[in-house]
Short mmCIF file of N, CA, C and O in Angstrom, two decimals:
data_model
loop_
_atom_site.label_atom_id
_atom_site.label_comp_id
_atom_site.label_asym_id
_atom_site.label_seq_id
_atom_site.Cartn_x
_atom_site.Cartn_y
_atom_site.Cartn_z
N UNK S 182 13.11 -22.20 -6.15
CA UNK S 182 13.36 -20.78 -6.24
C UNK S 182 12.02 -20.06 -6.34
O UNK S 182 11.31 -20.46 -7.26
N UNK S 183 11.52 -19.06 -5.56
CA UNK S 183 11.02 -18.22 -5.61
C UNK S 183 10.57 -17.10 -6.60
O UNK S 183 11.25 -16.07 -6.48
N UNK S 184 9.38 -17.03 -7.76
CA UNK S 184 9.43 -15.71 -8.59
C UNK S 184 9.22 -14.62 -8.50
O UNK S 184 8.03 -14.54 -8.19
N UNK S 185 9.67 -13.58 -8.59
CA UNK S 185 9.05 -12.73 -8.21
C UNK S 185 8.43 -11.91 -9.69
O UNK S 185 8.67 -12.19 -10.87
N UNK S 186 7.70 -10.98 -9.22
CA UNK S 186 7.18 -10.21 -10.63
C UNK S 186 6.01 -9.49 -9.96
O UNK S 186 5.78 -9.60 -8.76
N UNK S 187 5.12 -8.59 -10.96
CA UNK S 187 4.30 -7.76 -10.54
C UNK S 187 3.08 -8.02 -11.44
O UNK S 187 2.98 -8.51 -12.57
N UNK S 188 2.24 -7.55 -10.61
CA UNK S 188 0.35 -7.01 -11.10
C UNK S 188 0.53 -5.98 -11.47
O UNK S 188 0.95 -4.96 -10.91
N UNK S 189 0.08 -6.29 -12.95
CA UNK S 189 0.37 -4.52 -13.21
C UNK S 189 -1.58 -3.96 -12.91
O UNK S 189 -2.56 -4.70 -12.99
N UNK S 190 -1.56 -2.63 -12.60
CA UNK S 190 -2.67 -2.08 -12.30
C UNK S 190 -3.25 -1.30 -13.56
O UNK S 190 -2.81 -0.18 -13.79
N UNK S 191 -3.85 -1.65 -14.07
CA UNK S 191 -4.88 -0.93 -15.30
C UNK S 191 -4.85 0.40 -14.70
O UNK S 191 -4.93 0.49 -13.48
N UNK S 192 -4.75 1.51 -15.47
CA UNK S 192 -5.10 2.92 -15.21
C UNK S 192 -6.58 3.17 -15.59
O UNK S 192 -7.23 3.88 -14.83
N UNK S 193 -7.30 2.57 -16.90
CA UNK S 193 -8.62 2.49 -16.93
C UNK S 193 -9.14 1.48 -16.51
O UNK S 193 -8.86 0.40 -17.04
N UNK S 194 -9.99 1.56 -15.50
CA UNK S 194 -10.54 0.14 -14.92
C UNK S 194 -11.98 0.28 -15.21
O UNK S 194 -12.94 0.91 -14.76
N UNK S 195 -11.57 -1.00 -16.60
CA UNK S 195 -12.75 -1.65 -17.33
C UNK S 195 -13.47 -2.82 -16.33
O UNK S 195 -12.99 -3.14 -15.24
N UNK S 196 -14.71 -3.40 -16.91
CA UNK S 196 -14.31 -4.82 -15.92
C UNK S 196 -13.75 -6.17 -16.63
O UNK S 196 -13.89 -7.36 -16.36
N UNK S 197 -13.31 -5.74 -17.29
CA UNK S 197 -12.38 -6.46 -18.47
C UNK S 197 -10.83 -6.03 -17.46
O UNK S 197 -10.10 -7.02 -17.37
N UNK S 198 -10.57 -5.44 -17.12
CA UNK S 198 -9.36 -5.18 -16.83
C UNK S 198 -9.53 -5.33 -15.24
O UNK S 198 -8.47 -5.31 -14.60
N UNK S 199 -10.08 -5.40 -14.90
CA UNK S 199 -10.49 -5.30 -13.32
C UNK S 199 -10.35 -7.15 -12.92
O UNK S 199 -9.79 -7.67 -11.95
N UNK S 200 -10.94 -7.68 -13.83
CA UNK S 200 -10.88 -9.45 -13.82
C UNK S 200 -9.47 -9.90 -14.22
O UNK S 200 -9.09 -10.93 -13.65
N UNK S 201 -8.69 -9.39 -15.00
CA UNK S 201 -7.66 -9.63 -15.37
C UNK S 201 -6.60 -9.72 -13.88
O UNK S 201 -6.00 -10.67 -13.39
N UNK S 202 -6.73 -7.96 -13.35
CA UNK S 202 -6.11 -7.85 -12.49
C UNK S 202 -6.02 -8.81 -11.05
O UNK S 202 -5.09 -9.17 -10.33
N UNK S 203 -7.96 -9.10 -11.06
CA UNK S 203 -7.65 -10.26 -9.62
C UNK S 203 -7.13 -11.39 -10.12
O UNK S 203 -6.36 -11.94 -9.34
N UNK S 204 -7.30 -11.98 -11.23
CA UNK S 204 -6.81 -13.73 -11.69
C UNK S 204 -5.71 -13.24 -11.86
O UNK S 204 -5.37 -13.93 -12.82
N UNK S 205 -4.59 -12.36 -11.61
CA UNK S 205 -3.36 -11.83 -12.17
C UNK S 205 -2.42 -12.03 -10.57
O UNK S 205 -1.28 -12.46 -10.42
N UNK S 206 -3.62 -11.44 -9.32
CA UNK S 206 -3.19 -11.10 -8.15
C UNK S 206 -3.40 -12.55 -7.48
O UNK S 206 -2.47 -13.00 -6.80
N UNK S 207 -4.58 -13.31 -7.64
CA UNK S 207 -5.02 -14.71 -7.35
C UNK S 207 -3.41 -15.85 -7.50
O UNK S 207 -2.85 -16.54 -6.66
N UNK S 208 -3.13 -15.58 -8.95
CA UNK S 208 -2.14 -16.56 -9.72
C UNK S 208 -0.91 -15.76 -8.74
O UNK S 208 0.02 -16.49 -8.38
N UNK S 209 -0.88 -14.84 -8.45
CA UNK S 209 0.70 -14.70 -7.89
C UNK S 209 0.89 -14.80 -6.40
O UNK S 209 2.02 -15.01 -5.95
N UNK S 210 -0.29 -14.65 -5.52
CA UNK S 210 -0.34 -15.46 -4.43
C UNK S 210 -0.40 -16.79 -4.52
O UNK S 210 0.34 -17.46 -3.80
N UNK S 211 -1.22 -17.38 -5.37
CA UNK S 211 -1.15 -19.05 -5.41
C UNK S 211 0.23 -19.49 -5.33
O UNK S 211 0.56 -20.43 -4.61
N UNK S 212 0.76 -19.06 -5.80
CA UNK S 212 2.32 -19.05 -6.11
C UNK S 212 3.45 -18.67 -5.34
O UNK S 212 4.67 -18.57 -5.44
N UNK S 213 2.42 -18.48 -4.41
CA UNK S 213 3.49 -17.74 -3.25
C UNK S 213 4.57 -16.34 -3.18
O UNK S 213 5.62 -16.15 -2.56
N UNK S 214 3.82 -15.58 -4.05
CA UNK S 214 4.61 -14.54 -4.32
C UNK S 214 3.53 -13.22 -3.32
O UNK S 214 2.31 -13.08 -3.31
N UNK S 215 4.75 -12.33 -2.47
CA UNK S 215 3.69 -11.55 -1.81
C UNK S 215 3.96 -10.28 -2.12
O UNK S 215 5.02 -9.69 -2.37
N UNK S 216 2.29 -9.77 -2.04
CA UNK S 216 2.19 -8.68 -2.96
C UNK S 216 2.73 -7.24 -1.74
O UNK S 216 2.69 -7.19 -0.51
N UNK S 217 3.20 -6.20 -2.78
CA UNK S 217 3.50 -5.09 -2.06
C UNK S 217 1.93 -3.80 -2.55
O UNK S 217 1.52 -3.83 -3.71
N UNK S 218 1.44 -3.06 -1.79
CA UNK S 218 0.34 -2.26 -1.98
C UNK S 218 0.30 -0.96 -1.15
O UNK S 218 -0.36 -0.79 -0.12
N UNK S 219 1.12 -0.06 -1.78
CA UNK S 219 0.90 1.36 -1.53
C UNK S 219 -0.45 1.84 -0.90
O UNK S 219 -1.00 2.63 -1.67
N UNK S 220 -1.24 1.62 0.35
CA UNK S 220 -2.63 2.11 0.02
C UNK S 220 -2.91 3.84 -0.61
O UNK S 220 -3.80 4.16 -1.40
N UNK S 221 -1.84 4.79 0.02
CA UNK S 221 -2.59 6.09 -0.78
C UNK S 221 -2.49 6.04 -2.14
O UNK S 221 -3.23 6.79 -2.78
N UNK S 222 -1.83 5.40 -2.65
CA UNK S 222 -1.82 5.27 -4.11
C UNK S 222 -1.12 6.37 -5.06
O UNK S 222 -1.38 6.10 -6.23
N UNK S 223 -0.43 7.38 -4.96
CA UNK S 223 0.55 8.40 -4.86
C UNK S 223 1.18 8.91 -3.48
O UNK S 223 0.84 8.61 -2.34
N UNK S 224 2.14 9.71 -3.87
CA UNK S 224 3.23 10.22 -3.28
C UNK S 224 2.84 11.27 -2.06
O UNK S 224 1.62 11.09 -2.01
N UNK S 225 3.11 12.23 -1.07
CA UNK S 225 2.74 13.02 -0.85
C UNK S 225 4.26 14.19 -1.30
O UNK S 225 5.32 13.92 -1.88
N UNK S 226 3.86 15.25 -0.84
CA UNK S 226 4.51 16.55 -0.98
C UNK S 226 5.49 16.92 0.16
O UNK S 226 6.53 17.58 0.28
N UNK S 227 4.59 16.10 1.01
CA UNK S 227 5.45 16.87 2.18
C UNK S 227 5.76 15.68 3.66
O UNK S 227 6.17 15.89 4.81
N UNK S 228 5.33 14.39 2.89
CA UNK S 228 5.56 13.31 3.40
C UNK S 228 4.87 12.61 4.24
O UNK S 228 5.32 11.54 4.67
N UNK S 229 3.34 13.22 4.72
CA UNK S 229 2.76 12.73 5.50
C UNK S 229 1.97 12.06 4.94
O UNK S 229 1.74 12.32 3.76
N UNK S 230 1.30 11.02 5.57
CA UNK S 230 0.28 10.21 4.96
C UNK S 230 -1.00 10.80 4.64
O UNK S 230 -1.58 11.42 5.53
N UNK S 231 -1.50 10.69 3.56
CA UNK S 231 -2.74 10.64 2.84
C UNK S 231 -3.63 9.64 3.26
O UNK S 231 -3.46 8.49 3.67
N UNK S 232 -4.74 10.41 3.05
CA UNK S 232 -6.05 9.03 3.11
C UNK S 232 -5.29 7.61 2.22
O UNK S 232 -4.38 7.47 1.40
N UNK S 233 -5.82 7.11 2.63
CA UNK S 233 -5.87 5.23 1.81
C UNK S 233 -6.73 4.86 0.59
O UNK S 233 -7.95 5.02 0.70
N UNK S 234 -6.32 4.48 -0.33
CA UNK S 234 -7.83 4.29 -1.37
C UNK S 234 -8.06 2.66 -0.92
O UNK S 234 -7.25 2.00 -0.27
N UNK S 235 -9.45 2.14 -1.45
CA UNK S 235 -10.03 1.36 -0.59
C UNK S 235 -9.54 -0.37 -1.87
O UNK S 235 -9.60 -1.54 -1.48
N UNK S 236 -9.23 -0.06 -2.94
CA UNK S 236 -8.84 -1.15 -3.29
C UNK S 236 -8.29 -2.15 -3.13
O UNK S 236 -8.83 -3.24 -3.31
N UNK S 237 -6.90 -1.97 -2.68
CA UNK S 237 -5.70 -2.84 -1.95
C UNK S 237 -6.73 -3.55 -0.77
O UNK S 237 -6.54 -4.75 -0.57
N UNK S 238 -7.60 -3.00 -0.13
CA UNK S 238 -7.91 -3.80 1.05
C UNK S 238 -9.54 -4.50 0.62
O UNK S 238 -10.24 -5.24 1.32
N UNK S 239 -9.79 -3.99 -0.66
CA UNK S 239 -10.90 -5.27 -1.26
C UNK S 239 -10.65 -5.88 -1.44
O UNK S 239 -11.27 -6.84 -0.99
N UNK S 240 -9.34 -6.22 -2.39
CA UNK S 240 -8.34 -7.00 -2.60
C UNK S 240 -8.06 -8.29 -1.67
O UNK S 240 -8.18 -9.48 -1.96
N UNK S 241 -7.72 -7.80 -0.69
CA UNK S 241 -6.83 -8.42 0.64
C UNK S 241 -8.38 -9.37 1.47
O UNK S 241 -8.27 -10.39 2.17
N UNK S 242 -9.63 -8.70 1.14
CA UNK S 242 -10.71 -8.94 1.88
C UNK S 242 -11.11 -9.94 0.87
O UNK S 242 -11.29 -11.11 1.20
N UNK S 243 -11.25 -9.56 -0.32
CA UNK S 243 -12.26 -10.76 -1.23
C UNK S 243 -11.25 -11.80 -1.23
O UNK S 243 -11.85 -12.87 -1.14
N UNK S 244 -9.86 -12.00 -1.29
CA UNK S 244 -9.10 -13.29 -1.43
C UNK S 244 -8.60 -13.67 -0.19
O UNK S 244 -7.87 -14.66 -0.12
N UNK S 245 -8.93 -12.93 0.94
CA UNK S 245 -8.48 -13.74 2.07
C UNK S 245 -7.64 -13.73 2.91
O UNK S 245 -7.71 -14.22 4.04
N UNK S 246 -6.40 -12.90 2.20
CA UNK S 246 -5.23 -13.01 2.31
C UNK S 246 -5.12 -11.92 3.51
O UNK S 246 -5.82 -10.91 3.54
N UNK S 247 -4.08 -12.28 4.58
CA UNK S 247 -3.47 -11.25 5.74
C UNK S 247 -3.20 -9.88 5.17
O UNK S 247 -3.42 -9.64 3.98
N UNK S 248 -2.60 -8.77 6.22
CA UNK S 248 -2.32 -7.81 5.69
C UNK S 248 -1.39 -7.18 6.68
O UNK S 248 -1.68 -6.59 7.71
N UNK S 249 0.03 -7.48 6.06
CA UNK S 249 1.03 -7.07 7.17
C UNK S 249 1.35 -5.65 6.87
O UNK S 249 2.00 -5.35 5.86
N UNK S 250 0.77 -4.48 7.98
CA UNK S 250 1.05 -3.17 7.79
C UNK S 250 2.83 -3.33 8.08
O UNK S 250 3.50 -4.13 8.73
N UNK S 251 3.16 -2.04 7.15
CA UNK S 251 4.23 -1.52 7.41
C UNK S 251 4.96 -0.17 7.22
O UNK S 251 4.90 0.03 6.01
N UNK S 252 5.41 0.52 7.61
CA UNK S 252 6.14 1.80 7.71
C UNK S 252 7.34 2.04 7.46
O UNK S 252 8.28 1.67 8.17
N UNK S 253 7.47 2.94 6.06
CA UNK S 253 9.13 3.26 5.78
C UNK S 253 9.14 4.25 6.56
O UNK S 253 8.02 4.76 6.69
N UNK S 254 10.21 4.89 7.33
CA UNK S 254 10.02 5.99 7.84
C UNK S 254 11.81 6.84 7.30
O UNK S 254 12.91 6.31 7.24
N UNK S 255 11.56 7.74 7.13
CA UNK S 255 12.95 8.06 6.14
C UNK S 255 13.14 8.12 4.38
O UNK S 255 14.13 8.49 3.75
N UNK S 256 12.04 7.69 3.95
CA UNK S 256 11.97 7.57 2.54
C UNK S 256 11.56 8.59 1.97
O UNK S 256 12.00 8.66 0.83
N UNK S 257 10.84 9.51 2.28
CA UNK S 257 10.82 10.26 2.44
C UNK S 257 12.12 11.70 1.86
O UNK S 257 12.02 12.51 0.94
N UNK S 258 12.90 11.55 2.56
CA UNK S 258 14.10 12.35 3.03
C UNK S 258 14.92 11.75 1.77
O UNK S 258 15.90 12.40 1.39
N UNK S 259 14.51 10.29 0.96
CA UNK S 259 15.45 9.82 0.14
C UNK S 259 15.16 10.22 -1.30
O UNK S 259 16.00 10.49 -2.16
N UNK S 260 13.71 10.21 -1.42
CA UNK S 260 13.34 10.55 -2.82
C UNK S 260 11.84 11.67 -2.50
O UNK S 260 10.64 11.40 -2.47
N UNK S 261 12.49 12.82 -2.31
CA UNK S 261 10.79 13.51 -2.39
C UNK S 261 10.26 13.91 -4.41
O UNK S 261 10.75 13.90 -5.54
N UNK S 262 9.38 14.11 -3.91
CA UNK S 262 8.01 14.10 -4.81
C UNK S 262 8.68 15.18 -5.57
O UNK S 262 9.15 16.17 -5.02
N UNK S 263 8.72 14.90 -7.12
CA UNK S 263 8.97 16.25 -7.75
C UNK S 263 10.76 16.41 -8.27
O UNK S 263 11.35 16.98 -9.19
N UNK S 264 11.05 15.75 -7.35
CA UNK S 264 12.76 15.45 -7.71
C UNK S 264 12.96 14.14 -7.88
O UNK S 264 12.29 13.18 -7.49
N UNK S 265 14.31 14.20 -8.75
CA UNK S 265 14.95 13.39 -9.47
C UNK S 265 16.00 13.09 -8.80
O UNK S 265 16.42 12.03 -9.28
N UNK S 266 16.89 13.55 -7.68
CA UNK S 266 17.96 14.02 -6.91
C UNK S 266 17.58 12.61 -5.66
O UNK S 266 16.44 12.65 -5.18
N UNK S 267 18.34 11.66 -5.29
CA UNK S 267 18.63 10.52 -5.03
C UNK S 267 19.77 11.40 -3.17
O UNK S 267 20.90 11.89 -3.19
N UNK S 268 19.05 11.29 -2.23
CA UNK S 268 19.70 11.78 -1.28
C UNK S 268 19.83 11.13 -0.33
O UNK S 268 18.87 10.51 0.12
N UNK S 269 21.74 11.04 0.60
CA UNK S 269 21.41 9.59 1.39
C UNK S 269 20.68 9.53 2.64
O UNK S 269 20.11 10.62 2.73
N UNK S 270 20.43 8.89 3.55
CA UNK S 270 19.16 9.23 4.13
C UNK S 270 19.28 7.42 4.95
O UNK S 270 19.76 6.37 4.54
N UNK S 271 18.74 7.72 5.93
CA UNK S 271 18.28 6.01 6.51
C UNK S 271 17.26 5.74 6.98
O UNK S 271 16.94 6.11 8.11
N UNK S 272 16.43 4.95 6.13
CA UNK S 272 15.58 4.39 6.38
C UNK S 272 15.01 3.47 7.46
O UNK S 272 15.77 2.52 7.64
N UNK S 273 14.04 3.43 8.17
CA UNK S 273 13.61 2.39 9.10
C UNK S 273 12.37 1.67 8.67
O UNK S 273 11.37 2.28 8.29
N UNK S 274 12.45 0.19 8.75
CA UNK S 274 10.73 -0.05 8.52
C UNK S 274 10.59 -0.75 9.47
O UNK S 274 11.44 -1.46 10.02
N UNK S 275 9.09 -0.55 9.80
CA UNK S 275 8.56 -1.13 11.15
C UNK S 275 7.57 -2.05 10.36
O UNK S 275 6.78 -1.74 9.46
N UNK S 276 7.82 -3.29 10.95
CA UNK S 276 6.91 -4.43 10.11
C UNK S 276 6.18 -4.31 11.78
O UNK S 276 6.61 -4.48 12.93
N UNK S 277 4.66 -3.86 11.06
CA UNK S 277 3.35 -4.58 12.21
C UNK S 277 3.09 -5.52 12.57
O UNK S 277 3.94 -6.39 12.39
N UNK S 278 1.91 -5.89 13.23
CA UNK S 278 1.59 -6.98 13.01
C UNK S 278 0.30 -7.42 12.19
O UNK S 278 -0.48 -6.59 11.73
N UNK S 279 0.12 -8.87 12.01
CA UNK S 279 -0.43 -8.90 10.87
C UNK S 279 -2.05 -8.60 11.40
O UNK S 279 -2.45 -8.46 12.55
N UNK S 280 -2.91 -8.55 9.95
CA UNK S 280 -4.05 -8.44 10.27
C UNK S 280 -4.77 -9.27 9.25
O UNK S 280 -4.90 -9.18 8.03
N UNK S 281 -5.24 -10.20 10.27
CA UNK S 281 -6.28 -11.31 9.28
C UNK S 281 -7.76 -10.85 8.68
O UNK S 281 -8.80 -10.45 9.22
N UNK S 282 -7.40 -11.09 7.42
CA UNK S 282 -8.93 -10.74 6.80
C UNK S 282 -9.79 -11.67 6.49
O UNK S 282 -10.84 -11.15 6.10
N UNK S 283 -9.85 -13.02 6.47
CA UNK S 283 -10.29 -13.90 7.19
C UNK S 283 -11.87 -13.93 7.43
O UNK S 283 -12.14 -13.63 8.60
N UNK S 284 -12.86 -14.19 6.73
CA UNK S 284 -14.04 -13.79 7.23
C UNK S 284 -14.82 -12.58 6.88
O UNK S 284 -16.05 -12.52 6.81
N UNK S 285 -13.82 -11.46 6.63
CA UNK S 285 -14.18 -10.01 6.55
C UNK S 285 -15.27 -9.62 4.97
O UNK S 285 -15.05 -10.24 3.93
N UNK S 286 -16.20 -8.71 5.05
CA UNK S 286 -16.76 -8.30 4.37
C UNK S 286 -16.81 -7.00 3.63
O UNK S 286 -16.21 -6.15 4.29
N UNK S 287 -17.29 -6.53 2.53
CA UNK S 287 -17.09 -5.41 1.98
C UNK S 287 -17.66 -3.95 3.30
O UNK S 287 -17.39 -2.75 3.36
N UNK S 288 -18.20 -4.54 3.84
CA UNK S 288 -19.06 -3.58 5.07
C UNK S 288 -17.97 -3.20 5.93
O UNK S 288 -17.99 -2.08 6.45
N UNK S 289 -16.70 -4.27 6.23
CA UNK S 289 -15.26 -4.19 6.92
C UNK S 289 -14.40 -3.45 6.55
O UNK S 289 -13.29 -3.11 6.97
N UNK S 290 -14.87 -3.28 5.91
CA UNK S 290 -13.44 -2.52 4.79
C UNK S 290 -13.11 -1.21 5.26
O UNK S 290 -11.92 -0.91 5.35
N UNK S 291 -14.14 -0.25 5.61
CA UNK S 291 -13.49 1.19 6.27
C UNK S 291 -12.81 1.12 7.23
O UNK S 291 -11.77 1.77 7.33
N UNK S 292 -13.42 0.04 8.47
CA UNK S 292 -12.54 -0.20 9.58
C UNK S 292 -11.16 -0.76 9.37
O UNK S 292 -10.19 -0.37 10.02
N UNK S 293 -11.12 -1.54 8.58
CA UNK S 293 -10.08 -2.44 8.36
C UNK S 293 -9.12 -1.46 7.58
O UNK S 293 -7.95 -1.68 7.86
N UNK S 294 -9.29 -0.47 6.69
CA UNK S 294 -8.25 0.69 6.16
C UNK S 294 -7.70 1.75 7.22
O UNK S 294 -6.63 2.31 6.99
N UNK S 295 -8.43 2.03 8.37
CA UNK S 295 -8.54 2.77 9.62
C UNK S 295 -7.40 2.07 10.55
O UNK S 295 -6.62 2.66 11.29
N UNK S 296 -7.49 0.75 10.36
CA UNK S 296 -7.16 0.14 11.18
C UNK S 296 -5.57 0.14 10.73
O UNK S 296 -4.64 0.70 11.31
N UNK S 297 -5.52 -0.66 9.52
CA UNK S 297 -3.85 -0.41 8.78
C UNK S 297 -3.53 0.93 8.96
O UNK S 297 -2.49 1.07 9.61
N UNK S 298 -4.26 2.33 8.48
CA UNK S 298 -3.59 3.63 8.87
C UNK S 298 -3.04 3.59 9.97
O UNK S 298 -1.82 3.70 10.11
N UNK S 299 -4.17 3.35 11.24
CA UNK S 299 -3.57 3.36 12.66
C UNK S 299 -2.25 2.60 12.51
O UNK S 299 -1.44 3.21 13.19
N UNK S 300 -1.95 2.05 12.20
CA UNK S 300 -0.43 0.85 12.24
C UNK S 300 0.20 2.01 11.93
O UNK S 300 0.71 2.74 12.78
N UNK S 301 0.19 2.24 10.66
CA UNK S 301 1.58 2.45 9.59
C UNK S 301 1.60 3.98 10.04
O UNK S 301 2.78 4.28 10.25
N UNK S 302 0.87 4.92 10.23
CA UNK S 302 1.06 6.15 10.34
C UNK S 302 1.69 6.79 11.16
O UNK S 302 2.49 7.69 10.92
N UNK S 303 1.17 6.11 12.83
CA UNK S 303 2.57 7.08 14.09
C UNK S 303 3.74 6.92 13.55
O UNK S 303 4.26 8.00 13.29
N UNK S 304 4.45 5.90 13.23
CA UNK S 304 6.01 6.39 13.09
C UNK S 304 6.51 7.03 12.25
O UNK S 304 7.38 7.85 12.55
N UNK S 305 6.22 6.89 11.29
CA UNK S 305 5.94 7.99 9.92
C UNK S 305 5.52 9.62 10.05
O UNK S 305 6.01 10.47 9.31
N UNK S 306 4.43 9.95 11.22
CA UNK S 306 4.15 10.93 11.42
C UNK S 306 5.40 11.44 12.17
O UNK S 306 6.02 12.41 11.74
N UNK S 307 5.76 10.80 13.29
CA UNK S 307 6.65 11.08 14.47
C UNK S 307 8.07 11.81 14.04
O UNK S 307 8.86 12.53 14.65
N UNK S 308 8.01 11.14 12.37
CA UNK S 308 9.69 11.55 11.62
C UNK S 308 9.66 12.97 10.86
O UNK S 308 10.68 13.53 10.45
N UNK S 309 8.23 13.52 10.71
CA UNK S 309 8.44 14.68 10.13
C UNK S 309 7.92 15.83 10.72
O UNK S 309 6.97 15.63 11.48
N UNK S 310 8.33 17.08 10.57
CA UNK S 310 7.66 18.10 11.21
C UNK S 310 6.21 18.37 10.88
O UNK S 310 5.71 18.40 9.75
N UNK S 311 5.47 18.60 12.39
CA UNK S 311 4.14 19.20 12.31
C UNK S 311 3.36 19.40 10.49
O UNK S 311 3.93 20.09 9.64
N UNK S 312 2.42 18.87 10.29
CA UNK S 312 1.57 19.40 9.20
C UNK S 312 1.40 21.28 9.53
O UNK S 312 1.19 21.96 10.54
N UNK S 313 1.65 21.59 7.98
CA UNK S 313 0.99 22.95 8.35
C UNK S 313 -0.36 23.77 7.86
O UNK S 313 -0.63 24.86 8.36
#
């Protein structure tokens, strides 16, 4: 059987808490458990994607590990930002394809967040009206 469970993310990142978190993320891949990683790291307002913060993909770069982009598109429409109100709505996710990090260096890392945006963002963009 399979465990599942979570990394929890320090809100103050000590480097006491920062070491915790990779031997935390290390032990639950060893284990075969795969991690889920929001890159904007909050919500938006109006549903479009935000820049990426660059952690999740130091992460993914210093241990090695692939990085299968993916896109809810509709989630949006199910829980916006600010409400509590649960609305029904259908969701689509588009699983990418993967992207090996493999080799990659901290110098990789802008391209390689550029690169996941490029994935995950057209269909996501495509579902909501124009930015204004």
């Amino acid at each position: 059987m399979k465990r599942f469970g979570n990394v929890p993310v320090p809100s103050i990142r000590s480097p006491k808490d920062l070491k915790r978190l990779w031997r935390l993320t290390q032990e639950a891949i060893n284990s075969g458990v795969s991690l889920i990683i929001f890159p904007e790291a909050k919500r938006t307002r109006d549903g479009h994607i935000n820049d990426f913060e660059e952690g999740g993909f130091r992460l993914a770069q210093q241990l090695g590990v692939p990085i299968v982009p993916v896109s809810l598109v509709g989630s949006f429409h199910h829980l916006r930002t600010g409400h509590w109100l649960l609305r029904p709505t259908t969701i689509t996710v588009h699983i990418h394809d993967t992207i090996d990090t493999a080799g990659l260096n901290k110098e990789d890392i802008p391209a390689l967040k550029e690169r996941v945006r490029n994935a995950i963002a057209p269909p996501v963009e495509a579902s909501l009206p124009p930015k204004k």
